[in-house]
Amino acid sequence: EAGVAQSPRYKIIEKRQSVAFWCNPISGHATLYWYQQILGQGPKLLIQFQNNGVVDDSQLPKDRFSAERLKGVDSTLKIQPAKLEDSAVYLCASSLGQIEQYFGPGTRLTVT
Amino acid sequence: AQTVTQSQPEMSVQEAETVTLSCTYDTSENNYYLFWYKQPPSRQMILVIRQEAYKQQNATENRFSVNFQKAAKSFSLKISDSQLGDTAMYFCAFMNVLYTGKLIFGQGTTLQVKP
């Protein structure tokens, strides 16, 4: 069984630029999550999708972050414009139910 | 609001020995799940073990076991017969049954297993 795929693995941008991350969940997993993991901290949930609907986006900075999950499969997370404090690893996870989550390798973003 | 605290930023253990990682949490809920996740260097996070709050019996998975003290809101992870492959960051996480899917993570403990 293929795991959660993410791309790119690494991205370096300048502040005020835009960036997008892509996630492909495990086949059949209805629930998809995006987490932000700042260096030295635990992951923080940004947004949770159930199929193509948003379940929880209470911690998503909506003035600059957006996410979508078209057709209930792949998802993209966008930051526009990026700030220095957005430097982090962005993790995508998926789950069949909503208990056990499977994580992707993450995208490491550096904002200079 | 629920919080998870891991008070040991770094730990080390000799290969083949036993180590215990600590975790405390704060919640007013009665039904929840607790997890330990492992994040090896430059590799993806994987689930190590899970505990349902309604179960009194401590969960075990091979060399990994937990000590779940619900009244004390404590959830420690014991790794027996430590192996070099256990070197990783370990995260304790909480999930409210009413808000399934929303994991709340602690700050993590970096564990190094020494040969």
Tab-separated table of C-alpha atoms in Angstrom, chain A residues 16-19 63-66 78-82:
chain	number	residue	atom	x	y	z
A	16	ARG	CA	6.070	37.973	0.532
A	17	GLN	CA	6.317	35.306	-2.146
A	18	SER	CA	3.695	32.592	-2.658
A	19	VAL	CA	4.126	28.866	-2.271
A	63	ASP	CA	-5.526	35.914	5.792
A	64	ARG	CA	-2.591	34.161	4.140
A	65	PHE	CA	-3.216	30.424	4.134
A	66	SER	CA	-5.703	28.556	1.987
A	78	LYS	CA	-1.099	27.617	-0.271
A	79	ILE	CA	0.601	30.470	1.534
A	80	GLN	CA	0.313	33.942	0.052
A	81	PRO	CA	2.201	36.050	1.004
A	82	ALA	CA	4.726	34.114	3.092
